[in-house]
Coordinates of C-alpha atoms and ligand atoms in Angstrom, one line a residue:
X90 CA 55.5 12.0 43.6
X91 CA 58.7 14.1 43.8
X92 CA 56.4 16.8 45.5
X93 CA 57.6 19.1 42.5
X94 CA 56.3 22.7 42.4
X95 CA 55.6 22.4 38.5
X96 CA 56.5 20.7 34.8
X97 CA 57.3 22.7 32.3
X98 CA 57.2 22.6 28.6
X99 CA 59.6 25.0 26.3
X100 CA 57.9 25.6 22.9
X101 CA 58.0 27.3 19.7
X102 CA 56.1 27.4 16.1
X103 CA 59.1 27.0 13.8
X104 CA 60.3 23.5 12.7
X105 CA 64.7 24.5 12.1
X106 CA 65.6 20.9 10.2
X107 CA 68.9 21.1 10.8
X108 CA 68.5 20.5 14.2
X109 CA 65.7 18.0 13.7
X110 CA 68.6 15.6 12.3
X111 CA 69.3 14.6 15.4
X112 CA 66.5 15.7 18.1
X113 CA 63.0 16.9 18.2
X114 CA 63.5 20.6 17.9
X115 CA 60.0 21.4 19.4
X116 CA 58.6 19.1 16.7
X117 CA 56.1 18.3 19.2
X118 CA 52.6 18.3 20.6
X119 CA 51.0 22.1 21.5
X120 CA 52.5 22.9 24.7
X121 CA 48.8 23.8 26.5
X122 CA 46.8 20.9 24.8
X123 CA 50.0 19.0 26.3
X124 CA 49.5 20.1 29.7
X125 CA 45.8 19.8 29.7
X126 CA 46.0 16.4 29.0
X127 CA 48.6 15.6 32.1
X128 CA 45.8 17.9 34.1
X129 CA 43.7 14.8 33.7
X130 CA 46.8 12.4 35.0
X131 CA 47.7 14.2 38.3
X132 CA 46.7 16.1 41.1
X133 CA 48.6 18.5 42.5
X134 CA 51.6 19.2 40.2
X135 CA 51.5 22.5 38.4
X136 CA 51.2 22.7 34.7
X137 CA 53.5 25.7 32.5
X138 CA 52.9 26.3 29.0
X139 CA 54.5 28.3 26.8
X140 CA 53.1 30.6 24.3
X141 CA 55.2 33.8 22.9
X142 CA 52.9 37.2 23.0
X143 CA 54.8 37.8 19.2
X144 CA 53.0 35.3 17.1
X145 CA 49.6 34.9 19.3
X146 CA 46.4 37.5 20.2
X147 CA 45.3 38.2 23.9
X148 CA 42.0 37.2 23.9
X149 CA 42.9 33.5 22.5
X150 CA 45.6 33.2 24.6
X151 CA 43.6 34.6 28.0
X152 CA 40.6 32.2 27.0
X153 CA 43.8 29.3 26.6
X154 CA 45.2 29.5 29.5
X155 CA 42.4 30.4 31.8
X156 CA 41.0 27.4 29.8
X157 CA 43.7 25.0 31.3
X158 CA 43.3 26.5 34.7
X159 CA 40.0 25.4 35.4
X160 CA 40.3 22.2 33.9
X161 CA 43.6 21.5 36.1
X162 CA 41.9 22.9 39.0
X163 CA 44.0 26.0 39.4
X164 CA 47.7 24.5 38.6
X165 CA 47.9 26.4 35.1
X166 CA 51.4 28.3 34.7
X167 CA 51.9 30.6 31.7
X168 CA 56.5 31.2 30.1
X169 CA 55.9 34.1 28.5
X170 CA 58.2 34.3 25.6
X171 CA 58.9 36.6 22.9
X172 CA 60.4 33.6 20.7
X173 CA 63.6 34.1 18.8
X174 CA 62.5 32.5 15.1
X175 CA 59.4 31.7 13.2
X176 CA 58.3 34.9 11.9
X177 CA 57.8 33.7 8.6
X178 CA 54.8 31.4 9.6
X179 CA 53.3 34.5 10.6
X180 CA 53.3 36.8 7.6
X181 CA 55.7 38.7 9.1
X182 CA 58.8 40.0 6.9
X183 CA 61.3 39.2 9.5
X184 CA 61.4 38.5 13.7
X185 CA 60.5 42.1 15.1
X186 CA 63.5 43.5 17.3
X187 CA 63.7 42.3 20.4
X188 CA 62.8 45.9 22.4
X189 CA 59.9 45.8 19.6
X190 CA 58.7 42.0 21.2
X191 CA 59.1 43.7 24.5
X192 CA 57.0 46.3 23.9
X193 CA 55.0 44.0 22.5
X194 CA 54.8 41.2 24.9
X195 CA 54.1 44.3 27.5
X196 CA 50.6 45.3 26.3
X197 CA 49.6 41.6 25.6
X198 CA 50.0 40.4 29.5
X199 CA 48.4 43.5 30.2
X200 CA 45.1 42.5 27.9
X201 CA 45.8 38.7 29.0
X202 CA 45.2 40.1 32.8
X203 CA 42.7 42.3 32.5
X204 CA 40.6 39.6 30.3
X205 CA 40.7 36.9 33.4
X206 CA 39.1 39.7 35.7
X207 CA 36.3 40.5 33.5
X208 CA 34.5 37.8 34.5
X209 CA 34.3 37.3 37.8
X210 CA 33.2 33.6 39.2
X211 CA 31.3 35.2 41.3
X212 CA 28.7 37.1 38.6
X213 CA 27.7 33.3 37.8
X214 CA 25.2 32.5 39.6
X215 CA 23.7 29.4 37.7
X216 CA 20.2 29.6 39.5
X217 CA 17.4 27.5 38.3
X218 CA 14.8 28.9 40.7
X219 CA 14.7 32.4 39.5
X220 CA 16.2 31.6 35.6
X221 CA 19.3 33.5 36.3
X222 CA 22.4 32.1 34.7
X223 CA 24.5 35.1 35.9
X224 CA 24.8 38.6 36.8
X225 CA 26.1 40.4 34.4
X226 CA 26.6 43.1 35.7
X227 CA 29.7 42.1 37.5
X228 CA 30.9 41.0 33.9
X229 CA 32.7 44.3 32.7
X230 CA 34.4 45.2 29.3
X231 CA 38.0 45.7 29.3
X232 CA 37.8 48.2 26.9
X233 CA 41.3 47.9 26.0
X234 CA 42.8 50.6 23.3
X235 CA 46.5 50.1 23.1
X236 CA 49.0 50.9 20.2
X237 CA 49.5 46.6 19.7
X238 CA 45.7 45.7 20.4
X239 CA 42.1 46.7 20.5
X240 CA 40.2 44.3 22.6
X241 CA 36.6 45.2 24.0
X242 CA 36.0 42.5 26.1
X243 CA 35.1 40.4 28.3
X244 CA 36.1 37.3 28.3
X245 CA 33.9 34.3 27.4
X246 CA 35.3 32.0 30.0
X247 CA 34.5 33.6 33.8
X248 CA 37.5 33.5 36.3
X249 CA 38.9 30.3 38.6
X250 CA 37.6 31.0 41.7
X251 CA 40.8 30.5 42.9
X252 CA 44.2 31.3 43.1
X253 CA 45.5 33.0 40.0
X254 CA 47.8 31.6 37.2
X255 CA 51.7 32.1 37.9
X256 CA 54.2 33.8 35.5
X257 CA 56.8 32.7 34.3
X258 CA 59.3 34.9 31.5
X259 CA 62.8 34.0 30.5
X260 CA 64.9 36.8 28.9
X261 CA 68.6 38.4 29.6
X262 CA 68.3 41.6 28.1
X263 CA 67.4 44.5 30.3
X264 CA 64.2 45.3 28.8
X265 CA 63.8 41.3 29.2
X266 CA 64.7 41.4 32.6
X267 CA 62.6 44.9 33.7
X268 CA 59.5 42.9 32.0
X269 CA 60.1 40.1 34.2
X270 CA 60.4 43.0 37.7
X271 CA 57.0 44.1 36.4
X272 CA 55.0 40.6 35.7
X273 CA 56.5 37.6 36.6
X274 CA 56.2 34.8 39.4
X275 CA 59.3 32.8 37.9
X276 CA 62.5 33.5 35.8
X277 CA 63.9 30.8 33.8
X278 CA 67.7 32.0 34.0
X279 CA 70.3 30.9 31.9
X280 CA 73.1 31.4 34.7
X281 CA 75.6 28.6 33.7
X282 CA 77.8 29.9 37.4
X283 CA 76.9 31.2 40.4
X284 CA 78.7 34.6 39.9
X285 CA 75.9 35.3 36.9
X286 CA 73.1 33.9 38.7
X287 CA 73.6 36.8 41.7
X288 CA 74.2 39.1 39.0
X289 CA 71.0 37.9 37.6
X290 CA 69.0 38.0 41.4
X291 CA 69.8 41.6 41.6
X292 CA 68.7 42.8 38.6
X293 CA 65.3 41.2 38.8
X294 CA 65.3 42.6 42.8
X295 CA 66.2 45.9 41.5
X296 CA 63.6 46.1 38.2
X297 CA 60.9 44.5 41.1
X298 CA 61.4 47.3 43.5
X299 CA 60.9 49.6 40.8
X300 CA 57.8 48.3 39.4
X301 CA 56.7 48.2 43.1
X302 CA 56.9 44.7 44.1
X303 CA 59.4 43.1 46.5
X304 CA 62.2 41.4 44.8
X305 CA 61.1 37.8 47.4
X306 CA 57.7 38.4 44.4
X307 CA 59.8 36.8 41.6
X308 CA 61.9 33.5 42.3
X309 CA 64.8 33.3 39.9
X310 CA 65.2 29.3 38.3
X311 CA 68.0 28.8 36.6
X312 CA 68.1 25.8 34.4
X313 CA 70.1 23.2 36.0
X314 CA 71.2 20.3 32.8
X315 CA 71.7 16.5 35.2
X316 CA 73.9 13.4 34.1
X317 CA 73.8 12.1 37.3
X318 CA 74.8 8.0 37.7
X319 CA 75.8 6.6 40.5
X320 CA 79.6 7.0 40.5
X321 CA 81.5 10.2 38.6
X322 CA 82.8 8.0 36.3
X323 CA 79.4 6.9 35.5
X324 CA 77.9 10.1 34.9
X325 CA 81.2 11.7 33.0
X326 CA 80.7 8.0 30.6
X327 CA 76.3 9.3 30.6
X328 CA 77.7 12.7 29.1
X329 CA 79.8 12.0 26.5
X330 CA 77.5 8.7 25.1
X331 CA 75.2 11.2 25.2
X332 CA 76.8 14.0 23.1
X333 CA 78.7 11.4 21.2
X334 CA 77.5 12.2 17.9
X335 CA 78.5 15.8 18.1
X336 CA 81.5 15.9 15.9
X337 CA 84.6 18.3 15.5
X338 CA 82.7 20.8 12.4
X339 CA 79.7 21.1 14.9
X340 CA 81.8 21.8 18.1
X341 CA 83.8 24.4 16.3
X342 CA 81.0 25.8 14.6
X343 CA 79.7 26.4 18.5
X344 CA 82.7 28.3 19.7
X345 CA 82.8 30.0 16.7
X346 CA 79.1 31.6 17.0
X347 CA 79.3 32.0 20.6
X348 CA 82.9 34.2 21.0
X349 CA 83.7 34.5 16.9
X350 CA 86.9 32.1 17.4
X351 CA 87.1 30.0 14.1
X352 CA 89.2 27.0 15.3
X353 CA 88.5 24.6 11.9
X354 CA 92.4 25.1 11.4
X355 CA 93.8 24.9 14.4
X356 CA 95.6 21.8 15.7
X357 CA 94.2 20.0 19.0
X358 CA 97.2 20.4 20.8
X359 CA 97.3 24.1 20.6
X360 CA 96.9 26.0 23.1
X361 CA 94.6 28.8 23.4
X362 CA 95.3 31.9 24.9
X363 CA 93.8 35.3 26.1
X364 CA 95.7 37.3 23.4
X365 CA 93.6 34.9 20.9
X366 CA 90.1 36.0 22.1
X367 CA 88.2 38.3 19.5
X368 CA 86.3 41.6 20.2
X369 CA 83.2 40.9 22.2
X370 CA 80.1 41.1 20.6
X371 CA 77.8 43.8 22.1
X372 CA 75.1 41.7 21.6
X373 CA 72.8 40.4 24.1
X374 CA 71.5 37.2 22.8
X375 CA 74.2 34.7 24.4
X376 CA 76.8 36.9 26.4
X377 CA 76.2 34.7 29.2
X378 CA 77.1 32.0 27.7
X379 CA 80.0 34.2 25.7
X380 CA 81.1 36.0 29.0
X381 CA 81.7 32.2 30.1
X382 CA 83.9 30.4 27.3
X383 CA 85.8 34.1 27.3
X384 CA 86.6 33.4 31.6
X385 CA 87.4 29.7 30.5
X386 CA 89.9 30.8 27.9
X387 CA 91.6 33.4 30.2
X388 CA 91.8 31.2 33.6
X389 CA 93.0 27.9 31.6
X390 CA 94.1 28.7 28.3
X391 CA 92.8 25.5 27.8
X392 CA 94.1 23.6 24.3
X393 CA 91.8 23.2 21.5
X394 CA 90.9 19.5 22.2
X395 CA 90.2 20.3 26.1
X396 CA 88.0 23.1 24.7
X397 CA 85.9 21.6 22.6
X398 CA 85.7 18.8 25.1
X399 CA 84.1 20.9 27.2
X400 CA 80.1 20.5 28.3
X401 CA 79.9 24.3 27.5
X402 CA 80.2 23.3 24.2
X403 CA 78.9 19.4 24.1
X404 CA 75.7 20.3 25.3
X405 CA 73.7 23.0 26.8
X406 CA 74.6 26.4 28.1
X407 CA 72.8 25.9 31.3
X408 CA 74.2 25.8 35.1
X409 CA 75.5 21.7 34.5
X410 CA 76.2 18.8 37.0
X411 CA 77.6 15.9 35.6
X412 CA 78.0 13.7 38.7
X413 CA 76.6 11.9 41.4
X414 CA 73.2 13.0 43.5
X415 CA 76.1 14.1 46.6
X416 CA 77.8 15.9 43.5
X417 CA 74.4 17.6 43.0
X418 CA 73.4 17.9 46.6
X419 CA 76.5 19.9 47.4
X420 CA 76.8 21.9 44.4
X421 CA 72.9 22.8 44.5
X422 CA 73.3 24.0 48.4
X423 CA 76.0 26.1 47.7
X424 CA 74.4 27.8 45.4
X425 CA 71.1 28.4 47.5
X426 CA 73.4 29.2 50.4
X427 CA 75.4 32.0 48.4
X428 CA 71.6 33.9 47.9
X429 CA 72.5 33.1 44.0
X430 CA 68.9 30.5 43.3
X431 CA 65.9 30.6 44.6
X432 CA 65.0 27.0 43.6
X433 CA 66.0 25.3 39.9
X434 CA 64.6 24.1 36.6
X435 CA 65.9 21.0 36.7
X436 CA 67.0 19.1 33.4
X437 CA 67.8 15.7 33.9
X438 CA 69.2 14.4 30.5
X439 CA 71.1 11.2 28.8
X440 CA 69.0 9.2 29.8
X441 CA 66.1 7.9 32.3
X442 CA 68.0 6.5 34.8
X443 CA 69.3 10.3 35.2
X444 CA 65.5 11.5 35.8
X445 CA 65.0 8.7 38.3
X446 CA 68.0 9.5 40.0
X447 CA 66.6 13.1 40.2
X448 CA 63.0 12.3 41.0
X449 CA 64.1 9.9 43.4
X450 CA 67.5 10.3 45.1
X451 CA 68.1 14.2 45.0
X452 CA 65.1 16.0 45.4
X453 CA 64.4 13.4 48.5
X454 CA 67.8 14.1 49.6
X455 CA 66.7 18.1 49.2
X456 CA 63.5 17.3 51.7
X457 CA 65.8 15.7 54.1
X458 CA 67.9 18.8 54.8
X459 CA 65.3 20.9 55.0
X460 CA 65.5 22.4 51.4
X461 CA 62.2 21.3 49.4
X462 CA 58.7 19.8 50.8
X463 CA 58.4 16.2 51.9
X464 CA 54.8 16.7 50.7
X465 CA 52.4 19.2 49.1
X466 CA 50.2 21.2 51.4
X467 CA 48.3 23.3 49.1
X468 CA 46.1 21.7 45.6
X469 CA 47.0 25.1 43.0
X470 CA 50.5 26.3 41.6
X471 CA 50.3 29.0 43.2
X472 CA 49.6 27.8 46.5
X473 CA 52.7 25.8 46.6
X474 CA 55.1 29.1 45.8
X475 CA 53.4 31.0 48.1
X476 CA 53.3 28.0 51.1
X477 CA 56.3 29.3 52.7
X478 CA 53.5 30.9 54.0
X479 CA 52.9 28.3 56.5
X480 CA 56.0 29.1 58.7
X481 CA 55.1 30.6 61.9
X482 CA 55.8 34.5 62.5
X483 CA 58.3 33.7 65.0
X484 CA 60.7 31.5 62.3
X485 CA 59.9 33.1 59.2
X486 CA 59.1 33.9 56.5
X487 CA 61.1 36.4 56.1
X488 CA 64.3 35.4 57.0
X489 CA 63.9 32.7 53.8
X490 CA 63.8 35.2 51.5
X491 CA 64.8 33.1 49.2
X492 CA 62.2 30.8 48.0
X493 CA 62.1 28.0 44.8
X494 CA 60.9 26.0 42.5
X495 CA 61.9 22.6 42.9
X496 CA 61.7 24.3 45.9
X497 CA 64.5 25.1 47.5
X498 CA 62.2 26.9 50.5
X499 CA 60.3 24.5 52.3
X500 CA 62.2 24.4 55.5
X501 CA 59.2 24.8 57.6
X502 CA 60.1 20.7 58.0
X503 CA 63.3 21.8 59.9
X504 CA 62.3 24.5 61.3
X505 CA 59.1 22.4 63.2
X506 CA 61.5 19.6 64.3
X507 CA 64.2 22.0 65.6
X508 CA 67.2 21.0 63.3
X509 CA 66.7 24.8 61.8
X510 CA 70.0 25.0 59.9
X511 CA 71.0 28.8 59.5
X512 CA 73.2 28.0 56.7
X513 CA 69.9 27.9 54.5
X514 CA 69.2 31.3 55.7
X515 CA 69.9 33.8 52.6
Ligands
FMN744 C1 65.8 30.2 29.8 C2 65.6 30.4 28.2 C3 64.1 30.0 28.0 C4 63.4 30.6 27.2 N1 62.7 29.9 26.4 C5 61.9 30.2 25.4 C6 60.8 28.7 24.4 O1 60.5 27.8 24.7 N2 60.5 29.1 23.1 C7 60.5 30.3 22.9 O2 59.9 31.1 21.9 N3 61.3 31.7 22.9 C8 62.3 30.8 24.2 N4 62.8 31.9 24.8 C9 63.4 33.2 23.9 C10 62.9 34.3 25.0 O3 61.4 34.2 24.9 C11 63.2 35.9 24.2 O4 62.6 36.1 22.8 C12 64.6 35.8 24.1 O5 65.7 35.0 24.6 C13 65.4 37.4 23.8 O6 65.3 37.9 24.7 P1 66.6 38.6 25.4 O7 67.2 39.3 24.8 O8 65.6 39.5 26.9 O9 66.8 37.4 25.8 C14 63.9 31.5 25.3 C15 64.9 32.0 26.9 C16 65.7 31.8 27.1 C17 67.0 32.5 28.2

């Protein structure tokens, strides 16, 4: 009803018991099967499942995803993850290093895409008169013999006769961003502030060009954690209530794991000075979060109590808005106008009311401002991502280089009604 581009399910293949004490910790239905059931209940929304390239096999994954694409009439999407944990469930002695995981992911995606093309739908004849089921001359093996996989093909399922399956990727290392530049239509970003989003946007554009693609072929969609209320006070109360059970010890551990500073013996009213910060780790994982916390200390010099009450410690490492629909609207507009994002992945938290405000008030507000579609114009997931092309040559689409998920792009309405707002150009 809100005309979102897609609904998305992260996923993992291990059970972290400490996390399970307080939250579901990925102890959930298989994401692809879940999407297949949602496909039956919906007609337009894209359905993005998560499948790891570290633990799966490309033949099985290619067939699963193409099955979802058929079942949803062209609405499947694949969030390609190299995963962070779970090796013990797949007979591996340890998690392979990040670079090795990406090497495998690149080959994995190549095999999956080749398999998708190996059995074109036109090869299906299903002709009773002649008795021919398929024109097998059109169905070709892929003969893949790589470092990681040997797959002969073809796939035992024809390609869906419509737009292809869009690919999503998340990962902040140089290899991760390069992989996105090579294959991703969408990037799920962990960018808590405009500066980090702009830097990520620039890196993605550079890597897209390096792989012979246009920067606008990749949409950067940061996660946006939303605690919305009718008033700021209500939103703040919802946020605090949601995280009430995160005790001091857990917060102190969070600070320790992110910036390496042990506050366990520090009194709450002691100020944290830049000189208290340990040397920053050079590891890529958590870099954005680390830099953000260090910046808070450098610019604000908070007390221990103040730092431990920050949203960055209490909850998500994503971009966060704790406030009213107006606050969220202003924040999203400013990020868009700064050219930092192409949309966002909304993560409404705390209560059903926060979800309702997101879908029933914030999204319509974005649509009113010409930053989001008012209705679906396409039926496939890729169609939603590309429906900027309905803009006329005189008005765009080139002017709207930033396109999006919950989709800041659909400015067609404001253009055609003559209310174009130049501030939307980026
Ligand atoms: C925003 C974000 C979301 C992710 N979601 C998942 C997920 O749902 N399942 C998973 O196994 N890994 C997930 N990952 C892990 C990545 O696939 C990747 O393994 C990890 O980020 C390490 O790569 P990097 O060093 O390039 O960041 C996610 C990473 C990020 C940054």
